[in-house]
Amino acid sequence: DDVDGLLEEKLWSQAFERHPYKWPIIGWMKDIKAVTRDKAMRFYRTFYAPNNAVVVIAGRFDADRALALVDERYGGLA
């Protein structure tokens, strides 16, 4: 449903012939359309899980308080 999606795919694949930028982040439309529900769920369960999470804290903050909050909110996850 993205009017410029096809154009963007063509542009990036031509502009970066030998670079990782050549491939769209979520894949080519033909690959996306070929994904089954089972494959999507398997991917989701593998990569969208607490053991694959990253917490980023930026800006001016008190390190001890920030770590305490991280532990409070996420400490119970395996």
PDB file of N, CA and C in Angstrom, residues 50 69-78:
ATOM      1  N   PRO A  50      12.335 -11.566  25.610  1.00  0.00           N
ATOM      2  CA  PRO A  50      13.158 -10.869  26.610  1.00  0.00           C
ATOM      3  C   PRO A  50      14.650 -11.201  26.532  1.00  0.00           C
ATOM      4  N   LEU A  69      15.858   1.394  38.369  1.00  0.00           N
ATOM      5  CA  LEU A  69      14.614   1.340  37.594  1.00  0.00           C
ATOM      6  C   LEU A  69      14.635   0.193  36.583  1.00  0.00           C
ATOM      7  N   VAL A  70      15.784   0.004  35.934  1.00  0.00           N
ATOM      8  CA  VAL A  70      15.899  -1.104  34.976  1.00  0.00           C
ATOM      9  C   VAL A  70      15.682  -2.425  35.713  1.00  0.00           C
ATOM     10  N   ASP A  71      16.307  -2.577  36.867  1.00  0.00           N
ATOM     11  CA  ASP A  71      16.155  -3.804  37.644  1.00  0.00           C
ATOM     12  C   ASP A  71      14.701  -3.985  38.101  1.00  0.00           C
ATOM     13  N   GLU A  72      14.070  -2.878  38.519  1.00  0.00           N
ATOM     14  CA  GLU A  72      12.683  -2.938  38.967  1.00  0.00           C
ATOM     15  C   GLU A  72      11.738  -3.377  37.852  1.00  0.00           C
ATOM     16  N   ARG A  73      11.945  -2.837  36.662  1.00  0.00           N
ATOM     17  CA  ARG A  73      11.031  -3.099  35.551  1.00  0.00           C
ATOM     18  C   ARG A  73      11.349  -4.391  34.800  1.00  0.00           C
ATOM     19  N   TYR A  74      12.631  -4.734  34.703  1.00  0.00           N
ATOM     20  CA  TYR A  74      13.034  -5.863  33.866  1.00  0.00           C
ATOM     21  C   TYR A  74      13.747  -6.978  34.616  1.00  0.00           C
ATOM     22  N   GLY A  75      14.033  -6.774  35.889  1.00  0.00           N
ATOM     23  CA  GLY A  75      14.797  -7.739  36.658  1.00  0.00           C
ATOM     24  C   GLY A  75      14.139  -9.112  36.779  1.00  0.00           C
ATOM     25  N   GLY A  76      12.840  -9.157  36.680  1.00  0.00           N
ATOM     26  CA  GLY A  76      12.130 -10.433  36.813  1.00  0.00           C
ATOM     27  C   GLY A  76      12.128 -11.279  35.545  1.00  0.00           C
ATOM     28  N   LEU A  77      12.615 -10.726  34.448  1.00  0.00           N
ATOM     29  CA  LEU A  77      12.629 -11.495  33.199  1.00  0.00           C
ATOM     30  C   LEU A  77      13.815 -12.451  33.172  1.00  0.00           C
ATOM     31  N   ALA A  78      13.575 -13.620  32.611  1.00  0.00           N
ATOM     32  CA  ALA A  78      14.654 -14.613  32.525  1.00  0.00           C
ATOM     33  C   ALA A  78      15.703 -14.183  31.524  1.00  0.00           C
TER      34      ALA A  78
END
